[in-house]
JSON list of C-alpha atoms in Angstrom, two decimals:
[
{"chain": "G", "resi": 1, "resn": "UNK", "atom": "CA", "xyz": [50.53, -32.97, 28.80]},
{"chain": "G", "resi": 2, "resn": "UNK", "atom": "CA", "xyz": [47.67, -35.39, 29.07]},
{"chain": "G", "resi": 3, "resn": "UNK", "atom": "CA", "xyz": [47.33, -38.71, 30.28]},
{"chain": "G", "resi": 4, "resn": "UNK", "atom": "CA", "xyz": [44.87, -40.27, 27.79]},
{"chain": "G", "resi": 5, "resn": "UNK", "atom": "CA", "xyz": [42.84, -43.84, 29.38]},
{"chain": "G", "resi": 6, "resn": "UNK", "atom": "CA", "xyz": [41.93, -45.59, 26.05]},
{"chain": "G", "resi": 7, "resn": "UNK", "atom": "CA", "xyz": [39.45, -48.77, 26.30]},
{"chain": "G", "resi": 8, "resn": "UNK", "atom": "CA", "xyz": [41.91, -51.09, 23.59]},
{"chain": "G", "resi": 9, "resn": "UNK", "atom": "CA", "xyz": [38.74, -53.37, 23.04]},
{"chain": "G", "resi": 10, "resn": "UNK", "atom": "CA", "xyz": [37.99, -57.76, 23.58]},
{"chain": "G", "resi": 11, "resn": "UNK", "atom": "CA", "xyz": [41.38, -58.07, 21.96]},
{"chain": "G", "resi": 12, "resn": "UNK", "atom": "CA", "xyz": [41.00, -58.16, 18.01]},
{"chain": "G", "resi": 13, "resn": "UNK", "atom": "CA", "xyz": [42.94, -55.06, 16.85]},
{"chain": "G", "resi": 14, "resn": "UNK", "atom": "CA", "xyz": [40.71, -53.78, 14.67]},
{"chain": "G", "resi": 15, "resn": "UNK", "atom": "CA", "xyz": [38.03, -53.23, 17.26]},
{"chain": "G", "resi": 16, "resn": "UNK", "atom": "CA", "xyz": [39.58, -49.82, 18.52]},
{"chain": "G", "resi": 17, "resn": "UNK", "atom": "CA", "xyz": [37.80, -46.21, 17.71]},
{"chain": "G", "resi": 18, "resn": "UNK", "atom": "CA", "xyz": [39.36, -44.20, 15.07]},
{"chain": "G", "resi": 19, "resn": "UNK", "atom": "CA", "xyz": [40.32, -41.60, 18.33]},
{"chain": "G", "resi": 20, "resn": "UNK", "atom": "CA", "xyz": [42.19, -44.25, 20.55]},
{"chain": "G", "resi": 21, "resn": "UNK", "atom": "CA", "xyz": [44.55, -45.27, 17.82]},
{"chain": "G", "resi": 22, "resn": "UNK", "atom": "CA", "xyz": [45.13, -41.67, 17.02]},
{"chain": "G", "resi": 23, "resn": "UNK", "atom": "CA", "xyz": [46.09, -40.90, 20.13]},
{"chain": "G", "resi": 24, "resn": "UNK", "atom": "CA", "xyz": [48.04, -43.74, 20.58]},
{"chain": "G", "resi": 25, "resn": "UNK", "atom": "CA", "xyz": [49.99, -43.28, 17.47]},
{"chain": "G", "resi": 26, "resn": "UNK", "atom": "CA", "xyz": [50.81, -39.60, 18.58]},
{"chain": "G", "resi": 27, "resn": "UNK", "atom": "CA", "xyz": [51.72, -40.22, 22.03]},
{"chain": "G", "resi": 28, "resn": "UNK", "atom": "CA", "xyz": [55.56, -40.57, 23.16]},
{"chain": "G", "resi": 29, "resn": "UNK", "atom": "CA", "xyz": [54.72, -42.97, 26.00]},
{"chain": "G", "resi": 30, "resn": "UNK", "atom": "CA", "xyz": [52.26, -46.11, 25.95]},
{"chain": "G", "resi": 31, "resn": "UNK", "atom": "CA", "xyz": [51.30, -47.86, 28.85]},
{"chain": "G", "resi": 32, "resn": "UNK", "atom": "CA", "xyz": [49.46, -51.18, 28.15]},
{"chain": "G", "resi": 33, "resn": "UNK", "atom": "CA", "xyz": [47.54, -54.02, 30.27]},
{"chain": "G", "resi": 34, "resn": "UNK", "atom": "CA", "xyz": [49.91, -56.70, 29.17]},
{"chain": "G", "resi": 35, "resn": "UNK", "atom": "CA", "xyz": [48.71, -59.53, 26.56]},
{"chain": "G", "resi": 36, "resn": "UNK", "atom": "CA", "xyz": [45.34, -58.43, 26.90]},
{"chain": "G", "resi": 37, "resn": "UNK", "atom": "CA", "xyz": [46.21, -55.61, 24.65]},
{"chain": "G", "resi": 38, "resn": "UNK", "atom": "CA", "xyz": [46.67, -56.94, 21.20]},
{"chain": "G", "resi": 39, "resn": "UNK", "atom": "CA", "xyz": [50.58, -56.02, 20.35]},
{"chain": "G", "resi": 40, "resn": "UNK", "atom": "CA", "xyz": [49.76, -54.37, 16.85]},
{"chain": "G", "resi": 41, "resn": "UNK", "atom": "CA", "xyz": [48.12, -51.56, 19.00]},
{"chain": "G", "resi": 42, "resn": "UNK", "atom": "CA", "xyz": [51.17, -51.09, 21.34]},
{"chain": "G", "resi": 43, "resn": "UNK", "atom": "CA", "xyz": [53.25, -51.23, 18.32]},
{"chain": "G", "resi": 44, "resn": "UNK", "atom": "CA", "xyz": [51.00, -48.43, 16.71]},
{"chain": "G", "resi": 45, "resn": "UNK", "atom": "CA", "xyz": [53.06, -46.04, 19.02]},
{"chain": "G", "resi": 46, "resn": "UNK", "atom": "CA", "xyz": [55.33, -43.43, 17.28]},
{"chain": "G", "resi": 47, "resn": "UNK", "atom": "CA", "xyz": [59.22, -44.78, 16.36]},
{"chain": "G", "resi": 48, "resn": "UNK", "atom": "CA", "xyz": [61.14, -44.48, 19.91]},
{"chain": "G", "resi": 49, "resn": "UNK", "atom": "CA", "xyz": [58.20, -44.14, 22.14]},
{"chain": "G", "resi": 50, "resn": "UNK", "atom": "CA", "xyz": [58.50, -45.97, 25.58]},
{"chain": "G", "resi": 51, "resn": "UNK", "atom": "CA", "xyz": [56.44, -48.85, 26.00]},
{"chain": "G", "resi": 52, "resn": "UNK", "atom": "CA", "xyz": [55.84, -49.98, 29.28]},
{"chain": "G", "resi": 53, "resn": "UNK", "atom": "CA", "xyz": [53.90, -53.22, 30.28]},
{"chain": "G", "resi": 54, "resn": "UNK", "atom": "CA", "xyz": [52.00, -52.86, 33.33]},
{"chain": "G", "resi": 55, "resn": "UNK", "atom": "CA", "xyz": [50.86, -56.64, 34.13]},
{"chain": "G", "resi": 56, "resn": "UNK", "atom": "CA", "xyz": [53.38, -56.94, 36.89]},
{"chain": "G", "resi": 57, "resn": "UNK", "atom": "CA", "xyz": [53.26, -53.70, 37.96]},
{"chain": "G", "resi": 58, "resn": "UNK", "atom": "CA", "xyz": [51.64, -52.47, 41.35]},
{"chain": "G", "resi": 59, "resn": "UNK", "atom": "CA", "xyz": [49.51, -48.87, 41.20]},
{"chain": "G", "resi": 60, "resn": "UNK", "atom": "CA", "xyz": [52.25, -46.84, 42.98]},
{"chain": "G", "resi": 61, "resn": "UNK", "atom": "CA", "xyz": [54.75, -47.82, 40.27]},
{"chain": "G", "resi": 62, "resn": "UNK", "atom": "CA", "xyz": [51.80, -47.24, 37.32]},
{"chain": "G", "resi": 63, "resn": "UNK", "atom": "CA", "xyz": [51.53, -43.63, 38.55]},
{"chain": "G", "resi": 64, "resn": "UNK", "atom": "CA", "xyz": [55.18, -42.71, 38.98]},
{"chain": "G", "resi": 65, "resn": "UNK", "atom": "CA", "xyz": [55.56, -43.95, 35.12]},
{"chain": "G", "resi": 66, "resn": "UNK", "atom": "CA", "xyz": [52.44, -41.69, 34.64]},
{"chain": "G", "resi": 67, "resn": "UNK", "atom": "CA", "xyz": [54.32, -38.48, 36.91]},
{"chain": "G", "resi": 68, "resn": "UNK", "atom": "CA", "xyz": [57.71, -38.91, 35.16]},
{"chain": "G", "resi": 69, "resn": "UNK", "atom": "CA", "xyz": [56.30, -38.56, 31.44]},
{"chain": "G", "resi": 70, "resn": "UNK", "atom": "CA", "xyz": [54.31, -35.78, 33.21]},
{"chain": "G", "resi": 71, "resn": "UNK", "atom": "CA", "xyz": [57.57, -33.94, 34.09]},
{"chain": "G", "resi": 72, "resn": "UNK", "atom": "CA", "xyz": [59.09, -34.54, 30.96]},
{"chain": "G", "resi": 73, "resn": "UNK", "atom": "CA", "xyz": [55.93, -32.94, 29.18]},
{"chain": "G", "resi": 74, "resn": "UNK", "atom": "CA", "xyz": [54.97, -36.41, 27.22]},
{"chain": "G", "resi": 75, "resn": "UNK", "atom": "CA", "xyz": [51.39, -37.11, 26.35]},
{"chain": "G", "resi": 76, "resn": "UNK", "atom": "CA", "xyz": [50.74, -41.00, 27.49]},
{"chain": "G", "resi": 77, "resn": "UNK", "atom": "CA", "xyz": [48.67, -43.51, 25.78]},
{"chain": "G", "resi": 78, "resn": "UNK", "atom": "CA", "xyz": [47.45, -45.35, 28.80]},
{"chain": "G", "resi": 79, "resn": "UNK", "atom": "CA", "xyz": [45.88, -48.41, 26.82]},
{"chain": "G", "resi": 80, "resn": "UNK", "atom": "CA", "xyz": [43.02, -51.37, 29.40]},
{"chain": "G", "resi": 81, "resn": "UNK", "atom": "CA", "xyz": [41.45, -53.81, 27.76]},
{"chain": "G", "resi": 82, "resn": "UNK", "atom": "CA", "xyz": [37.85, -53.84, 26.64]},
{"chain": "G", "resi": 83, "resn": "UNK", "atom": "CA", "xyz": [36.17, -50.51, 27.92]},
{"chain": "G", "resi": 84, "resn": "UNK", "atom": "CA", "xyz": [37.01, -48.37, 30.84]},
{"chain": "G", "resi": 85, "resn": "UNK", "atom": "CA", "xyz": [33.83, -47.56, 32.49]},
{"chain": "G", "resi": 86, "resn": "UNK", "atom": "CA", "xyz": [33.46, -50.80, 34.39]},
{"chain": "G", "resi": 87, "resn": "UNK", "atom": "CA", "xyz": [36.16, -53.29, 36.02]},
{"chain": "G", "resi": 88, "resn": "UNK", "atom": "CA", "xyz": [39.18, -51.50, 34.63]},
{"chain": "G", "resi": 89, "resn": "UNK", "atom": "CA", "xyz": [40.87, -49.95, 37.56]},
{"chain": "G", "resi": 90, "resn": "UNK", "atom": "CA", "xyz": [40.74, -46.73, 35.89]},
{"chain": "G", "resi": 91, "resn": "UNK", "atom": "CA", "xyz": [39.13, -44.77, 39.23]},
{"chain": "G", "resi": 92, "resn": "UNK", "atom": "CA", "xyz": [41.85, -45.34, 41.05]},
{"chain": "G", "resi": 93, "resn": "UNK", "atom": "CA", "xyz": [44.52, -44.25, 38.79]},
{"chain": "G", "resi": 94, "resn": "UNK", "atom": "CA", "xyz": [42.77, -41.30, 38.15]},
{"chain": "G", "resi": 95, "resn": "UNK", "atom": "CA", "xyz": [42.16, -40.53, 41.53]},
{"chain": "G", "resi": 96, "resn": "UNK", "atom": "CA", "xyz": [45.85, -40.54, 41.86]},
{"chain": "G", "resi": 97, "resn": "UNK", "atom": "CA", "xyz": [46.92, -38.08, 38.79]},
{"chain": "G", "resi": 98, "resn": "UNK", "atom": "CA", "xyz": [44.19, -35.83, 40.46]},
{"chain": "G", "resi": 99, "resn": "UNK", "atom": "CA", "xyz": [45.88, -35.17, 43.49]},
{"chain": "G", "resi": 100, "resn": "UNK", "atom": "CA", "xyz": [49.08, -34.94, 41.72]},
{"chain": "G", "resi": 101, "resn": "UNK", "atom": "CA", "xyz": [47.48, -32.18, 39.25]},
{"chain": "G", "resi": 102, "resn": "UNK", "atom": "CA", "xyz": [48.16, -34.09, 35.96]},
{"chain": "G", "resi": 103, "resn": "UNK", "atom": "CA", "xyz": [45.29, -33.83, 33.49]},
{"chain": "G", "resi": 104, "resn": "UNK", "atom": "CA", "xyz": [43.69, -37.22, 32.01]},
{"chain": "G", "resi": 105, "resn": "UNK", "atom": "CA", "xyz": [40.92, -37.98, 29.59]},
{"chain": "G", "resi": 106, "resn": "UNK", "atom": "CA", "xyz": [38.79, -41.07, 28.75]},
{"chain": "G", "resi": 107, "resn": "UNK", "atom": "CA", "xyz": [38.37, -42.34, 25.04]},
{"chain": "G", "resi": 108, "resn": "UNK", "atom": "CA", "xyz": [35.62, -45.68, 25.24]},
{"chain": "G", "resi": 109, "resn": "UNK", "atom": "CA", "xyz": [36.71, -49.20, 23.71]},
{"chain": "G", "resi": 110, "resn": "UNK", "atom": "CA", "xyz": [34.89, -51.92, 22.67]},
{"chain": "G", "resi": 111, "resn": "UNK", "atom": "CA", "xyz": [33.95, -54.16, 25.95]},
{"chain": "G", "resi": 112, "resn": "UNK", "atom": "CA", "xyz": [33.83, -57.99, 26.50]},
{"chain": "G", "resi": 113, "resn": "UNK", "atom": "CA", "xyz": [30.34, -58.44, 26.31]},
{"chain": "G", "resi": 114, "resn": "UNK", "atom": "CA", "xyz": [29.27, -56.41, 23.38]},
{"chain": "G", "resi": 115, "resn": "UNK", "atom": "CA", "xyz": [32.01, -58.64, 21.31]},
{"chain": "G", "resi": 116, "resn": "UNK", "atom": "CA", "xyz": [30.62, -62.01, 22.75]},
{"chain": "G", "resi": 117, "resn": "UNK", "atom": "CA", "xyz": [27.34, -61.08, 21.97]},
{"chain": "G", "resi": 118, "resn": "UNK", "atom": "CA", "xyz": [28.43, -59.90, 18.30]},
{"chain": "G", "resi": 119, "resn": "UNK", "atom": "CA", "xyz": [30.23, -63.29, 18.17]},
{"chain": "G", "resi": 120, "resn": "UNK", "atom": "CA", "xyz": [27.14, -65.07, 19.47]},
{"chain": "G", "resi": 121, "resn": "UNK", "atom": "CA", "xyz": [25.29, -62.77, 16.51]},
{"chain": "G", "resi": 122, "resn": "UNK", "atom": "CA", "xyz": [22.33, -62.26, 19.61]},
{"chain": "G", "resi": 123, "resn": "UNK", "atom": "CA", "xyz": [20.67, -58.89, 20.44]},
{"chain": "G", "resi": 124, "resn": "UNK", "atom": "CA", "xyz": [20.77, -59.11, 24.68]},
{"chain": "G", "resi": 125, "resn": "UNK", "atom": "CA", "xyz": [17.27, -57.59, 25.07]},
{"chain": "G", "resi": 126, "resn": "UNK", "atom": "CA", "xyz": [14.21, -58.70, 23.38]},
{"chain": "G", "resi": 127, "resn": "UNK", "atom": "CA", "xyz": [10.83, -57.38, 23.40]},
{"chain": "G", "resi": 128, "resn": "UNK", "atom": "CA", "xyz": [8.63, -59.11, 26.67]},
{"chain": "G", "resi": 129, "resn": "UNK", "atom": "CA", "xyz": [11.40, -61.14, 27.21]},
{"chain": "G", "resi": 130, "resn": "UNK", "atom": "CA", "xyz": [14.17, -59.16, 28.78]},
{"chain": "G", "resi": 131, "resn": "UNK", "atom": "CA", "xyz": [14.92, -55.54, 28.69]},
{"chain": "G", "resi": 132, "resn": "UNK", "atom": "CA", "xyz": [17.59, -55.66, 31.76]},
{"chain": "G", "resi": 133, "resn": "UNK", "atom": "CA", "xyz": [21.19, -56.87, 30.97]},
{"chain": "G", "resi": 134, "resn": "UNK", "atom": "CA", "xyz": [23.24, -56.61, 34.51]},
{"chain": "G", "resi": 135, "resn": "UNK", "atom": "CA", "xyz": [26.95, -56.99, 34.06]},
{"chain": "G", "resi": 136, "resn": "UNK", "atom": "CA", "xyz": [28.71, -58.21, 37.19]},
{"chain": "G", "resi": 137, "resn": "UNK", "atom": "CA", "xyz": [31.38, -60.19, 38.46]},
{"chain": "G", "resi": 138, "resn": "UNK", "atom": "CA", "xyz": [31.67, -63.13, 41.17]},
{"chain": "G", "resi": 139, "resn": "UNK", "atom": "CA", "xyz": [33.90, -62.12, 44.25]},
{"chain": "G", "resi": 140, "resn": "UNK", "atom": "CA", "xyz": [36.68, -64.68, 44.30]},
{"chain": "G", "resi": 141, "resn": "UNK", "atom": "CA", "xyz": [40.34, -63.83, 45.08]},
{"chain": "G", "resi": 142, "resn": "UNK", "atom": "CA", "xyz": [39.70, -60.41, 43.99]},
{"chain": "G", "resi": 143, "resn": "UNK", "atom": "CA", "xyz": [37.71, -57.66, 46.02]},
{"chain": "G", "resi": 144, "resn": "UNK", "atom": "CA", "xyz": [34.96, -58.39, 47.75]},
{"chain": "G", "resi": 145, "resn": "UNK", "atom": "CA", "xyz": [31.36, -57.64, 46.11]},
{"chain": "G", "resi": 146, "resn": "UNK", "atom": "CA", "xyz": [29.44, -54.70, 48.12]},
{"chain": "G", "resi": 147, "resn": "UNK", "atom": "CA", "xyz": [26.25, -55.82, 50.04]},
{"chain": "G", "resi": 148, "resn": "UNK", "atom": "CA", "xyz": [23.58, -56.54, 47.85]},
{"chain": "G", "resi": 149, "resn": "UNK", "atom": "CA", "xyz": [25.62, -57.04, 44.68]},
{"chain": "G", "resi": 150, "resn": "UNK", "atom": "CA", "xyz": [25.83, -60.64, 45.30]},
{"chain": "G", "resi": 151, "resn": "UNK", "atom": "CA", "xyz": [23.91, -63.28, 42.71]},
{"chain": "G", "resi": 152, "resn": "UNK", "atom": "CA", "xyz": [21.55, -64.83, 44.91]},
{"chain": "G", "resi": 153, "resn": "UNK", "atom": "CA", "xyz": [20.30, -60.73, 45.15]},
{"chain": "G", "resi": 154, "resn": "UNK", "atom": "CA", "xyz": [20.49, -60.11, 41.51]},
{"chain": "G", "resi": 155, "resn": "UNK", "atom": "CA", "xyz": [19.17, -63.24, 40.03]},
{"chain": "G", "resi": 156, "resn": "UNK", "atom": "CA", "xyz": [15.97, -62.47, 41.60]},
{"chain": "G", "resi": 157, "resn": "UNK", "atom": "CA", "xyz": [15.82, -60.25, 38.88]},
{"chain": "G", "resi": 158, "resn": "UNK", "atom": "CA", "xyz": [14.90, -62.68, 36.21]},
{"chain": "G", "resi": 159, "resn": "UNK", "atom": "CA", "xyz": [17.39, -59.92, 34.08]},
{"chain": "G", "resi": 160, "resn": "UNK", "atom": "CA", "xyz": [20.35, -61.33, 31.83]},
{"chain": "G", "resi": 161, "resn": "UNK", "atom": "CA", "xyz": [23.04, -61.67, 33.97]},
{"chain": "G", "resi": 162, "resn": "UNK", "atom": "CA", "xyz": [26.71, -60.98, 32.00]},
{"chain": "G", "resi": 163, "resn": "UNK", "atom": "CA", "xyz": [29.24, -62.17, 34.78]},
{"chain": "G", "resi": 164, "resn": "UNK", "atom": "CA", "xyz": [33.18, -61.37, 34.30]},
{"chain": "G", "resi": 165, "resn": "UNK", "atom": "CA", "xyz": [36.13, -62.80, 36.12]},
{"chain": "G", "resi": 166, "resn": "UNK", "atom": "CA", "xyz": [33.29, -65.72, 37.01]},
{"chain": "G", "resi": 167, "resn": "UNK", "atom": "CA", "xyz": [35.06, -68.91, 35.52]},
{"chain": "G", "resi": 168, "resn": "UNK", "atom": "CA", "xyz": [36.99, -69.86, 38.74]},
{"chain": "G", "resi": 169, "resn": "UNK", "atom": "CA", "xyz": [33.87, -69.76, 40.59]},
{"chain": "G", "resi": 170, "resn": "UNK", "atom": "CA", "xyz": [31.73, -71.56, 37.80]},
{"chain": "G", "resi": 171, "resn": "UNK", "atom": "CA", "xyz": [30.42, -73.90, 40.62]},
{"chain": "G", "resi": 172, "resn": "UNK", "atom": "CA", "xyz": [29.20, -71.48, 43.00]},
{"chain": "G", "resi": 173, "resn": "UNK", "atom": "CA", "xyz": [27.40, -69.94, 39.85]},
{"chain": "G", "resi": 174, "resn": "UNK", "atom": "CA", "xyz": [25.27, -72.96, 39.44]},
{"chain": "G", "resi": 175, "resn": "UNK", "atom": "CA", "xyz": [24.53, -73.62, 42.74]},
{"chain": "G", "resi": 176, "resn": "UNK", "atom": "CA", "xyz": [23.27, -69.95, 43.68]},
{"chain": "G", "resi": 177, "resn": "UNK", "atom": "CA", "xyz": [21.65, -69.15, 40.37]},
{"chain": "G", "resi": 178, "resn": "UNK", "atom": "CA", "xyz": [19.69, -72.47, 39.80]},
{"chain": "G", "resi": 179, "resn": "UNK", "atom": "CA", "xyz": [17.14, -71.87, 42.53]},
{"chain": "G", "resi": 180, "resn": "UNK", "atom": "CA", "xyz": [16.39, -68.54, 40.42]},
{"chain": "G", "resi": 181, "resn": "UNK", "atom": "CA", "xyz": [16.69, -69.34, 36.74]},
{"chain": "G", "resi": 182, "resn": "UNK", "atom": "CA", "xyz": [15.98, -73.23, 36.91]},
{"chain": "G", "resi": 183, "resn": "UNK", "atom": "CA", "xyz": [18.38, -75.74, 35.50]},
{"chain": "G", "resi": 184, "resn": "UNK", "atom": "CA", "xyz": [17.27, -75.49, 32.27]},
{"chain": "G", "resi": 185, "resn": "UNK", "atom": "CA", "xyz": [18.29, -71.76, 31.61]},
{"chain": "G", "resi": 186, "resn": "UNK", "atom": "CA", "xyz": [19.94, -70.75, 28.79]},
{"chain": "G", "resi": 187, "resn": "UNK", "atom": "CA", "xyz": [23.58, -70.49, 29.08]},
{"chain": "G", "resi": 188, "resn": "UNK", "atom": "CA", "xyz": [26.54, -69.13, 26.83]},
{"chain": "G", "resi": 189, "resn": "UNK", "atom": "CA", "xyz": [30.15, -68.82, 27.88]},
{"chain": "G", "resi": 190, "resn": "UNK", "atom": "CA", "xyz": [32.44, -66.72, 25.20]},
{"chain": "G", "resi": 191, "resn": "UNK", "atom": "CA", "xyz": [36.16, -66.81, 25.80]},
{"chain": "G", "resi": 192, "resn": "UNK", "atom": "CA", "xyz": [38.93, -64.77, 23.79]},
{"chain": "G", "resi": 193, "resn": "UNK", "atom": "CA", "xyz": [35.68, -62.82, 22.17]},
{"chain": "G", "resi": 194, "resn": "UNK", "atom": "CA", "xyz": [36.84, -61.29, 18.78]},
{"chain": "G", "resi": 195, "resn": "UNK", "atom": "CA", "xyz": [40.40, -63.17, 18.59]},
{"chain": "G", "resi": 196, "resn": "UNK", "atom": "CA", "xyz": [41.73, -65.80, 16.64]},
{"chain": "G", "resi": 197, "resn": "UNK", "atom": "CA", "xyz": [41.37, -68.37, 19.25]},
{"chain": "G", "resi": 198, "resn": "UNK", "atom": "CA", "xyz": [37.67, -67.41, 20.14]},
{"chain": "G", "resi": 199, "resn": "UNK", "atom": "CA", "xyz": [35.70, -69.86, 21.67]},
{"chain": "G", "resi": 200, "resn": "UNK", "atom": "CA", "xyz": [31.48, -69.97, 22.17]},
{"chain": "G", "resi": 201, "resn": "UNK", "atom": "CA", "xyz": [29.94, -72.82, 24.16]},
{"chain": "G", "resi": 202, "resn": "UNK", "atom": "CA", "xyz": [26.00, -72.69, 24.75]},
{"chain": "G", "resi": 203, "resn": "UNK", "atom": "CA", "xyz": [23.72, -74.79, 27.34]},
{"chain": "G", "resi": 204, "resn": "UNK", "atom": "CA", "xyz": [21.96, -75.02, 30.10]},
{"chain": "G", "resi": 205, "resn": "UNK", "atom": "CA", "xyz": [22.44, -73.89, 33.48]},
{"chain": "G", "resi": 206, "resn": "UNK", "atom": "CA", "xyz": [22.86, -77.40, 34.82]},
{"chain": "G", "resi": 207, "resn": "UNK", "atom": "CA", "xyz": [25.66, -78.29, 32.05]},
{"chain": "G", "resi": 208, "resn": "UNK", "atom": "CA", "xyz": [27.36, -75.30, 32.53]},
{"chain": "G", "resi": 209, "resn": "UNK", "atom": "CA", "xyz": [30.03, -76.59, 35.14]},
{"chain": "G", "resi": 210, "resn": "UNK", "atom": "CA", "xyz": [30.76, -79.36, 32.42]},
{"chain": "G", "resi": 211, "resn": "UNK", "atom": "CA", "xyz": [30.73, -77.20, 29.30]},
{"chain": "G", "resi": 212, "resn": "UNK", "atom": "CA", "xyz": [33.61, -74.65, 30.79]},
{"chain": "G", "resi": 213, "resn": "UNK", "atom": "CA", "xyz": [35.74, -77.87, 32.31]},
{"chain": "G", "resi": 214, "resn": "UNK", "atom": "CA", "xyz": [35.40, -79.82, 28.89]},
{"chain": "G", "resi": 215, "resn": "UNK", "atom": "CA", "xyz": [36.39, -76.74, 26.73]},
{"chain": "G", "resi": 216, "resn": "UNK", "atom": "CA", "xyz": [39.45, -76.22, 29.09]},
{"chain": "G", "resi": 217, "resn": "UNK", "atom": "CA", "xyz": [38.31, -72.70, 29.44]},
{"chain": "G", "resi": 218, "resn": "UNK", "atom": "CA", "xyz": [40.15, -70.89, 32.51]},
{"chain": "G", "resi": 219, "resn": "UNK", "atom": "CA", "xyz": [40.26, -67.21, 31.59]},
{"chain": "G", "resi": 220, "resn": "UNK", "atom": "CA", "xyz": [39.48, -64.12, 29.46]},
{"chain": "G", "resi": 221, "resn": "UNK", "atom": "CA", "xyz": [35.54, -65.32, 29.08]},
{"chain": "G", "resi": 222, "resn": "UNK", "atom": "CA", "xyz": [32.07, -64.24, 29.97]},
{"chain": "G", "resi": 223, "resn": "UNK", "atom": "CA", "xyz": [29.70, -66.08, 31.47]},
{"chain": "G", "resi": 224, "resn": "UNK", "atom": "CA", "xyz": [25.73, -65.11, 30.05]},
{"chain": "G", "resi": 225, "resn": "UNK", "atom": "CA", "xyz": [22.87, -66.27, 32.21]},
{"chain": "G", "resi": 226, "resn": "UNK", "atom": "CA", "xyz": [19.13, -65.57, 31.17]},
{"chain": "G", "resi": 227, "resn": "UNK", "atom": "CA", "xyz": [15.94, -67.04, 29.15]},
{"chain": "G", "resi": 228, "resn": "UNK", "atom": "CA", "xyz": [16.98, -64.24, 26.57]},
{"chain": "G", "resi": 229, "resn": "UNK", "atom": "CA", "xyz": [19.33, -66.45, 25.11]},
{"chain": "G", "resi": 230, "resn": "UNK", "atom": "CA", "xyz": [16.95, -69.24, 24.31]},
{"chain": "G", "resi": 231, "resn": "UNK", "atom": "CA", "xyz": [13.41, -67.37, 23.01]},
{"chain": "G", "resi": 232, "resn": "UNK", "atom": "CA", "xyz": [13.05, -67.44, 19.46]},
{"chain": "G", "resi": 233, "resn": "UNK", "atom": "CA", "xyz": [9.32, -66.63, 20.21]},
{"chain": "G", "resi": 234, "resn": "UNK", "atom": "CA", "xyz": [9.60, -62.75, 21.23]},
{"chain": "G", "resi": 235, "resn": "UNK", "atom": "CA", "xyz": [7.57, -60.05, 19.26]},
{"chain": "G", "resi": 236, "resn": "UNK", "atom": "CA", "xyz": [8.35, -57.32, 17.23]},
{"chain": "G", "resi": 237, "resn": "UNK", "atom": "CA", "xyz": [9.51, -53.78, 18.62]},
{"chain": "G", "resi": 238, "resn": "UNK", "atom": "CA", "xyz": [8.03, -50.82, 18.66]},
{"chain": "G", "resi": 239, "resn": "UNK", "atom": "CA", "xyz": [10.88, -49.18, 17.11]},
{"chain": "G", "resi": 240, "resn": "UNK", "atom": "CA", "xyz": [9.50, -50.27, 13.28]},
{"chain": "G", "resi": 241, "resn": "UNK", "atom": "CA", "xyz": [5.96, -51.02, 14.19]},
{"chain": "G", "resi": 242, "resn": "UNK", "atom": "CA", "xyz": [3.30, -49.95, 11.57]},
{"chain": "G", "resi": 243, "resn": "UNK", "atom": "CA", "xyz": [1.16, -49.25, 14.75]},
{"chain": "G", "resi": 244, "resn": "UNK", "atom": "CA", "xyz": [3.55, -46.14, 15.31]},
{"chain": "G", "resi": 245, "resn": "UNK", "atom": "CA", "xyz": [2.09, -42.75, 15.40]},
{"chain": "G", "resi": 246, "resn": "UNK", "atom": "CA", "xyz": [5.28, -41.63, 14.01]},
{"chain": "G", "resi": 247, "resn": "UNK", "atom": "CA", "xyz": [3.82, -38.29, 12.99]},
{"chain": "G", "resi": 248, "resn": "UNK", "atom": "CA", "xyz": [2.45, -37.63, 16.35]},
{"chain": "G", "resi": 249, "resn": "UNK", "atom": "CA", "xyz": [6.06, -38.46, 18.01]},
{"chain": "G", "resi": 250, "resn": "UNK", "atom": "CA", "xyz": [7.34, -35.98, 15.85]},
{"chain": "G", "resi": 251, "resn": "UNK", "atom": "CA", "xyz": [5.36, -33.00, 16.94]},
{"chain": "G", "resi": 252, "resn": "UNK", "atom": "CA", "xyz": [7.00, -30.54, 19.82]},
{"chain": "G", "resi": 253, "resn": "UNK", "atom": "CA", "xyz": [6.22, -30.96, 23.19]},
{"chain": "G", "resi": 254, "resn": "UNK", "atom": "CA", "xyz": [3.41, -29.08, 24.90]}
]
């Protein structure tokens, strides 16, 4: 028996790996993160499967479901929204499973920021303009941010900031980033990326609060702040350059 942590993607039912879908179809128990996981994926579980919505469960209750499945010898498809590698609360579940001697593995998924970039038709790194993307959030009613990971510190890099769980703190985002990025810095907000009701709004940092409020964006959204979002004059990359010596690169080192 194995607990399979599966990144269920940002919202569109077909944005899931083939591996993830196969695991769901073969698992007699499926735990899923409420409305953040497409119903079509939950319904891919085999007939008679135990389906558990974890939206209103605490960690102890979730682990008990996993323990009970293990005791019964049943594989579990544990569906998490987006990808499991960040802001997923997977690590604490894995720690409990390790203590219980219950095996687990991970199948990655499409993260919200990647779906947002695709929706905008944007590459988030451009030659000579921006080569760094910082994925972070803003401390609000959730767990406090570690020292040195506040917006003022991260913003000094000038890198593209992708903010999760920050819509409720948008005024703070503007106040802390304006001195670093400037009021005219391009921004984008993508709500419900990849879903039928997807919404994309673009503008400048000075207008971010009104963009969010006027469009009624309250949750399930990422905020992007960075010059790379508005720069059309970037140079071509070295990857496909005629000046690149491909023959020399193919020679073995040493």
